[in-house]
């Protein structure tokens, strides 16, 4: 039995991160980067694919008594109450100097408790069993390019069994044992040792100092702060890129095939991410994301991709890992993402909107930014009529998606506004005005169903799409336009499920080219709350926001999707898009109540 997706908590060092279960087991960790091969892959297989559990002896993988992050940090405390006493395990990944470290500190709280540590390292996504040996009193595991060192302070009895490393020891009240797991390239010498207790102190101080910069002090501040910390944890700090999620192949339907690798940086998230960071007071992080964006999209506008690697890498080839059984039997397990090769016209609008927001917010100027925007507009002016795969990366063929065309309009609108507001800039003002008008007219003629009073998923379609909720947000039409209100009501009625919103219908449609179904999409549900507020239904919007906040797990984390029937999280976890939605909706709903 796999733990529930929402059973996991996140720890990380802003270059990679790990998932820790309620049973004290680290079941997912990729080293040294978010997109590297996992050395713990139990999440997508079983215990033989790698994990590291620390818990009281005899609990047999049972859940902890309680757990929580230390306030405004990414330091996790997990506690067990047993007949013999109580212990706390504190998990963290300190911001790295040279090498990534996982620090796990066991403290005795009451009585005397025997604790068991089981470390089962399996490199290359659970495929490779390393060679383990003792060196200078430590354990070192080596296989191919990977080397991992394990040590404890004070040293405890450790032995090998069943291709795993076991430790057993007893802690009393006030006593502690610290474990440190350190990775480095196998051809390099061991990096300097980390003091686990100093690492704990510094991590708490650093995270709390960062959190103190948040300007938001309105309702649900804890949820907003946890979402901002999660976005920070999903940031690859060397480049400023933000991964969509920590994981790959957590299913959108249990047992289904909708399993994708989200350990990359999507342009679709760019404007919403910038808005959340800027409004919450994180200018430095917003500028780092803007700079990543500029580097990633540099080059021919025709080659603009929907996603990139952590440093802007363009090739993300997709393949399957047949030795992994998949989460809850959901196969295939994929790494890489073939959708990188898709045409999605909306990303041009998202890039233009992001750079417009960056310019308006007073970020440090980049001299080449406008020339890049002009090049994007030149290509888009000539190619915007093409069908594309759309926002959701469907694999059922290209269509004239309405959201894609709306975002073409956004690109033209932001270009026109830039020329009108900044006279020092030069560009094709009349041509872009004409483009803006032409796109707007076409969308209103071909993407709107007058009989049902709603915009549709694509030209000529009767289906709907949750991305239509963004029409008033991006300024395509005002919120009080009857077509906007009709669209919001139609999406709510036809795509609503248990009060939340699906991205689009999968019933009898071939639009995504995939079998099966999926859960409600949390980011889209936040969009519904925003749209309700913009159309004057603020009470309903706040009620929906309250419900969405309550869907977060016990430590405040959200996955990509939620199944209202089973009450389970679905999809990759934790999901940046969901947490961005939470932050932006809080800022939208509670502006003037301490929101920025």
PDB file of N, CA, C and O in Angstrom, residues 40 52 54 102 104 117-121 132-141 147-153 156 158-159 164-167 178-183 190 193:
ATOM      1  N   UNK A  40      16.179   7.740  -3.793  1.00  0.00           N
ATOM      2  CA  UNK A  40      15.053   7.153  -3.064  1.00  0.00           C
ATOM      3  C   UNK A  40      13.832   7.270  -3.971  1.00  0.00           C
ATOM      4  O   UNK A  40      13.366   8.370  -4.255  1.00  0.00           O
ATOM      5  N   UNK A  52      14.573   5.877   3.186  1.00  0.00           N
ATOM      6  CA  UNK A  52      15.321   5.993   4.435  1.00  0.00           C
ATOM      7  C   UNK A  52      14.329   6.297   5.551  1.00  0.00           C
ATOM      8  O   UNK A  52      13.813   7.397   5.638  1.00  0.00           O
ATOM      9  N   UNK A  54      13.450   6.514   9.602  1.00  0.00           N
ATOM     10  CA  UNK A  54      13.865   6.608  10.992  1.00  0.00           C
ATOM     11  C   UNK A  54      12.597   6.709  11.824  1.00  0.00           C
ATOM     12  O   UNK A  54      11.785   7.615  11.623  1.00  0.00           O
ATOM     13  N   UNK A 102      21.345  15.773   3.715  1.00  0.00           N
ATOM     14  CA  UNK A 102      20.091  15.535   4.427  1.00  0.00           C
ATOM     15  C   UNK A 102      20.449  15.328   5.888  1.00  0.00           C
ATOM     16  O   UNK A 102      21.239  14.435   6.216  1.00  0.00           O
ATOM     17  N   UNK A 104      19.104  14.543   9.728  1.00  0.00           N
ATOM     18  CA  UNK A 104      17.990  13.974  10.493  1.00  0.00           C
ATOM     19  C   UNK A 104      18.447  13.830  11.944  1.00  0.00           C
ATOM     20  O   UNK A 104      19.365  13.042  12.238  1.00  0.00           O
ATOM     21  N   UNK A 117      16.929   2.929  12.295  1.00  0.00           N
ATOM     22  CA  UNK A 117      17.148   3.604  11.007  1.00  0.00           C
ATOM     23  C   UNK A 117      17.416   2.547   9.952  1.00  0.00           C
ATOM     24  O   UNK A 117      18.285   1.679  10.141  1.00  0.00           O
ATOM     25  N   UNK A 118      16.681   2.632   8.842  1.00  0.00           N
ATOM     26  CA  UNK A 118      16.900   1.736   7.699  1.00  0.00           C
ATOM     27  C   UNK A 118      17.140   2.589   6.469  1.00  0.00           C
ATOM     28  O   UNK A 118      16.254   3.329   6.032  1.00  0.00           O
ATOM     29  N   UNK A 119      18.348   2.494   5.944  1.00  0.00           N
ATOM     30  CA  UNK A 119      18.740   3.257   4.753  1.00  0.00           C
ATOM     31  C   UNK A 119      18.908   2.294   3.591  1.00  0.00           C
ATOM     32  O   UNK A 119      19.768   1.416   3.608  1.00  0.00           O
ATOM     33  N   UNK A 120      18.077   2.459   2.583  1.00  0.00           N
ATOM     34  CA  UNK A 120      18.147   1.602   1.392  1.00  0.00           C
ATOM     35  C   UNK A 120      18.380   2.517   0.193  1.00  0.00           C
ATOM     36  O   UNK A 120      17.443   3.072  -0.382  1.00  0.00           O
ATOM     37  N   UNK A 121      19.632   2.703  -0.177  1.00  0.00           N
ATOM     38  CA  UNK A 121      19.992   3.549  -1.310  1.00  0.00           C
ATOM     39  C   UNK A 121      19.868   2.770  -2.608  1.00  0.00           C
ATOM     40  O   UNK A 121      20.359   1.643  -2.723  1.00  0.00           O
ATOM     41  N   UNK A 132      28.549  -0.640  -0.868  1.00  0.00           N
ATOM     42  CA  UNK A 132      28.640   0.042   0.423  1.00  0.00           C
ATOM     43  C   UNK A 132      29.861  -0.476   1.182  1.00  0.00           C
ATOM     44  O   UNK A 132      30.099  -1.685   1.253  1.00  0.00           O
ATOM     45  N   UNK A 133      30.625   0.447   1.758  1.00  0.00           N
ATOM     46  CA  UNK A 133      31.780   0.054   2.567  1.00  0.00           C
ATOM     47  C   UNK A 133      31.978   1.069   3.686  1.00  0.00           C
ATOM     48  O   UNK A 133      31.386   2.134   3.683  1.00  0.00           O
ATOM     49  N   UNK A 134      32.856   0.724   4.640  1.00  0.00           N
ATOM     50  CA  UNK A 134      33.208   1.629   5.726  1.00  0.00           C
ATOM     51  C   UNK A 134      34.481   2.378   5.374  1.00  0.00           C
ATOM     52  O   UNK A 134      35.444   1.786   4.894  1.00  0.00           O
ATOM     53  N   UNK A 135      34.482   3.663   5.642  1.00  0.00           N
ATOM     54  CA  UNK A 135      35.676   4.498   5.446  1.00  0.00           C
ATOM     55  C   UNK A 135      35.739   5.505   6.586  1.00  0.00           C
ATOM     56  O   UNK A 135      34.797   6.292   6.775  1.00  0.00           O
ATOM     57  N   UNK A 136      36.816   5.473   7.355  1.00  0.00           N
ATOM     58  CA  UNK A 136      37.026   6.430   8.447  1.00  0.00           C
ATOM     59  C   UNK A 136      35.842   6.463   9.407  1.00  0.00           C
ATOM     60  O   UNK A 136      35.433   7.531   9.899  1.00  0.00           O
ATOM     61  N   UNK A 137      35.254   5.311   9.676  1.00  0.00           N
ATOM     62  CA  UNK A 137      34.138   5.247  10.608  1.00  0.00           C
ATOM     63  C   UNK A 137      32.792   5.619  10.006  1.00  0.00           C
ATOM     64  O   UNK A 137      31.781   5.581  10.701  1.00  0.00           O
ATOM     65  N   UNK A 138      32.774   5.995   8.729  1.00  0.00           N
ATOM     66  CA  UNK A 138      31.524   6.346   8.051  1.00  0.00           C
ATOM     67  C   UNK A 138      31.155   5.227   7.077  1.00  0.00           C
ATOM     68  O   UNK A 138      31.974   4.376   6.734  1.00  0.00           O
ATOM     69  N   UNK A 139      29.920   5.280   6.609  1.00  0.00           N
ATOM     70  CA  UNK A 139      29.484   4.401   5.534  1.00  0.00           C
ATOM     71  C   UNK A 139      29.486   5.188   4.232  1.00  0.00           C
ATOM     72  O   UNK A 139      28.965   6.314   4.183  1.00  0.00           O
ATOM     73  N   UNK A 140      30.030   4.615   3.164  1.00  0.00           N
ATOM     74  CA  UNK A 140      30.013   5.280   1.875  1.00  0.00           C
ATOM     75  C   UNK A 140      29.465   4.309   0.834  1.00  0.00           C
ATOM     76  O   UNK A 140      29.854   3.147   0.780  1.00  0.00           O
ATOM     77  N   UNK A 141      28.514   4.799   0.041  1.00  0.00           N
ATOM     78  CA  UNK A 141      27.897   4.009  -1.025  1.00  0.00           C
ATOM     79  C   UNK A 141      28.304   4.607  -2.359  1.00  0.00           C
ATOM     80  O   UNK A 141      28.175   5.821  -2.570  1.00  0.00           O
ATOM     81  N   UNK A 147      28.163   9.077  -5.267  1.00  0.00           N
ATOM     82  CA  UNK A 147      28.716   8.644  -3.986  1.00  0.00           C
ATOM     83  C   UNK A 147      27.919   9.304  -2.875  1.00  0.00           C
ATOM     84  O   UNK A 147      27.630  10.500  -2.938  1.00  0.00           O
ATOM     85  N   UNK A 148      27.558   8.541  -1.874  1.00  0.00           N
ATOM     86  CA  UNK A 148      26.805   9.044  -0.719  1.00  0.00           C
ATOM     87  C   UNK A 148      27.490   8.582   0.558  1.00  0.00           C
ATOM     88  O   UNK A 148      27.837   7.395   0.695  1.00  0.00           O
ATOM     89  N   UNK A 149      27.689   9.512   1.482  1.00  0.00           N
ATOM     90  CA  UNK A 149      28.296   9.236   2.782  1.00  0.00           C
ATOM     91  C   UNK A 149      27.226   9.341   3.854  1.00  0.00           C
ATOM     92  O   UNK A 149      26.404  10.245   3.841  1.00  0.00           O
ATOM     93  N   UNK A 150      27.269   8.412   4.809  1.00  0.00           N
ATOM     94  CA  UNK A 150      26.382   8.437   5.964  1.00  0.00           C
ATOM     95  C   UNK A 150      27.213   8.421   7.232  1.00  0.00           C
ATOM     96  O   UNK A 150      28.113   7.586   7.384  1.00  0.00           O
ATOM     97  N   UNK A 151      26.901   9.349   8.120  1.00  0.00           N
ATOM     98  CA  UNK A 151      27.576   9.344   9.413  1.00  0.00           C
ATOM     99  C   UNK A 151      26.566   9.716  10.486  1.00  0.00           C
ATOM    100  O   UNK A 151      25.503  10.284  10.189  1.00  0.00           O
ATOM    101  N   UNK A 152      26.889   9.408  11.729  1.00  0.00           N
ATOM    102  CA  UNK A 152      26.040   9.802  12.848  1.00  0.00           C
ATOM    103  C   UNK A 152      26.903  10.439  13.923  1.00  0.00           C
ATOM    104  O   UNK A 152      28.087  10.139  14.060  1.00  0.00           O
ATOM    105  N   UNK A 153      26.295  11.355  14.665  1.00  0.00           N
ATOM    106  CA  UNK A 153      26.951  12.019  15.792  1.00  0.00           C
ATOM    107  C   UNK A 153      26.001  11.985  16.985  1.00  0.00           C
ATOM    108  O   UNK A 153      24.936  12.606  16.920  1.00  0.00           O
ATOM    109  N   UNK A 156      26.714   5.472  16.187  1.00  0.00           N
ATOM    110  CA  UNK A 156      25.851   4.409  16.696  1.00  0.00           C
ATOM    111  C   UNK A 156      26.151   3.127  15.929  1.00  0.00           C
ATOM    112  O   UNK A 156      26.777   3.148  14.854  1.00  0.00           O
ATOM    113  N   UNK A 158      25.996   0.290  13.491  1.00  0.00           N
ATOM    114  CA  UNK A 158      25.472   0.226  12.120  1.00  0.00           C
ATOM    115  C   UNK A 158      25.909  -1.082  11.480  1.00  0.00           C
ATOM    116  O   UNK A 158      27.054  -1.513  11.644  1.00  0.00           O
ATOM    117  N   UNK A 159      25.001  -1.717  10.731  1.00  0.00           N
ATOM    118  CA  UNK A 159      25.354  -2.957  10.052  1.00  0.00           C
ATOM    119  C   UNK A 159      24.611  -3.047   8.719  1.00  0.00           C
ATOM    120  O   UNK A 159      23.613  -2.370   8.501  1.00  0.00           O
ATOM    121  N   UNK A 164      20.978  -3.147   2.540  1.00  0.00           N
ATOM    122  CA  UNK A 164      20.564  -1.937   3.223  1.00  0.00           C
ATOM    123  C   UNK A 164      21.477  -1.703   4.412  1.00  0.00           C
ATOM    124  O   UNK A 164      22.190  -2.610   4.866  1.00  0.00           O
ATOM    125  N   UNK A 165      21.448  -0.480   4.926  1.00  0.00           N
ATOM    126  CA  UNK A 165      22.253  -0.110   6.080  1.00  0.00           C
ATOM    127  C   UNK A 165      21.320   0.163   7.245  1.00  0.00           C
ATOM    128  O   UNK A 165      20.421   1.009   7.142  1.00  0.00           O
ATOM    129  N   UNK A 166      21.531  -0.545   8.349  1.00  0.00           N
ATOM    130  CA  UNK A 166      20.652  -0.447   9.502  1.00  0.00           C
ATOM    131  C   UNK A 166      21.405   0.114  10.701  1.00  0.00           C
ATOM    132  O   UNK A 166      22.602  -0.157  10.885  1.00  0.00           O
ATOM    133  N   UNK A 167      20.694   0.869  11.510  1.00  0.00           N
ATOM    134  CA  UNK A 167      21.219   1.365  12.782  1.00  0.00           C
ATOM    135  C   UNK A 167      20.140   1.201  13.833  1.00  0.00           C
ATOM    136  O   UNK A 167      18.939   1.313  13.547  1.00  0.00           O
ATOM    137  N   UNK A 178      22.354  12.541  15.712  1.00  0.00           N
ATOM    138  CA  UNK A 178      22.165  13.209  14.428  1.00  0.00           C
ATOM    139  C   UNK A 178      22.772  12.379  13.305  1.00  0.00           C
ATOM    140  O   UNK A 178      23.909  11.902  13.420  1.00  0.00           O
ATOM    141  N   UNK A 179      22.006  12.200  12.226  1.00  0.00           N
ATOM    142  CA  UNK A 179      22.500  11.546  11.014  1.00  0.00           C
ATOM    143  C   UNK A 179      22.664  12.600   9.925  1.00  0.00           C
ATOM    144  O   UNK A 179      21.846  13.517   9.794  1.00  0.00           O
ATOM    145  N   UNK A 180      23.728  12.450   9.133  1.00  0.00           N
ATOM    146  CA  UNK A 180      23.942  13.320   7.977  1.00  0.00           C
ATOM    147  C   UNK A 180      24.235  12.437   6.771  1.00  0.00           C
ATOM    148  O   UNK A 180      25.145  11.598   6.806  1.00  0.00           O
ATOM    149  N   UNK A 181      23.445  12.621   5.706  1.00  0.00           N
ATOM    150  CA  UNK A 181      23.644  11.924   4.436  1.00  0.00           C
ATOM    151  C   UNK A 181      24.137  12.955   3.427  1.00  0.00           C
ATOM    152  O   UNK A 181      23.475  13.961   3.192  1.00  0.00           O
ATOM    153  N   UNK A 182      25.297  12.716   2.819  1.00  0.00           N
ATOM    154  CA  UNK A 182      25.918  13.694   1.926  1.00  0.00           C
ATOM    155  C   UNK A 182      26.229  13.046   0.586  1.00  0.00           C
ATOM    156  O   UNK A 182      26.802  11.962   0.528  1.00  0.00           O
ATOM    157  N   UNK A 183      25.839  13.723  -0.498  1.00  0.00           N
ATOM    158  CA  UNK A 183      26.115  13.243  -1.854  1.00  0.00           C
ATOM    159  C   UNK A 183      27.255  14.034  -2.468  1.00  0.00           C
ATOM    160  O   UNK A 183      27.411  15.240  -2.198  1.00  0.00           O
ATOM    161  N   UNK A 190      35.525  13.436  -0.695  1.00  0.00           N
ATOM    162  CA  UNK A 190      34.403  13.745   0.185  1.00  0.00           C
ATOM    163  C   UNK A 190      34.411  15.230   0.551  1.00  0.00           C
ATOM    164  O   UNK A 190      35.445  15.783   0.907  1.00  0.00           O
ATOM    165  N   UNK A 193      32.711  18.106   6.241  1.00  0.00           N
ATOM    166  CA  UNK A 193      31.599  17.633   7.054  1.00  0.00           C
ATOM    167  C   UNK A 193      30.754  18.805   7.543  1.00  0.00           C
ATOM    168  O   UNK A 193      31.259  19.876   7.870  1.00  0.00           O
TER     169      UNK A 193
END
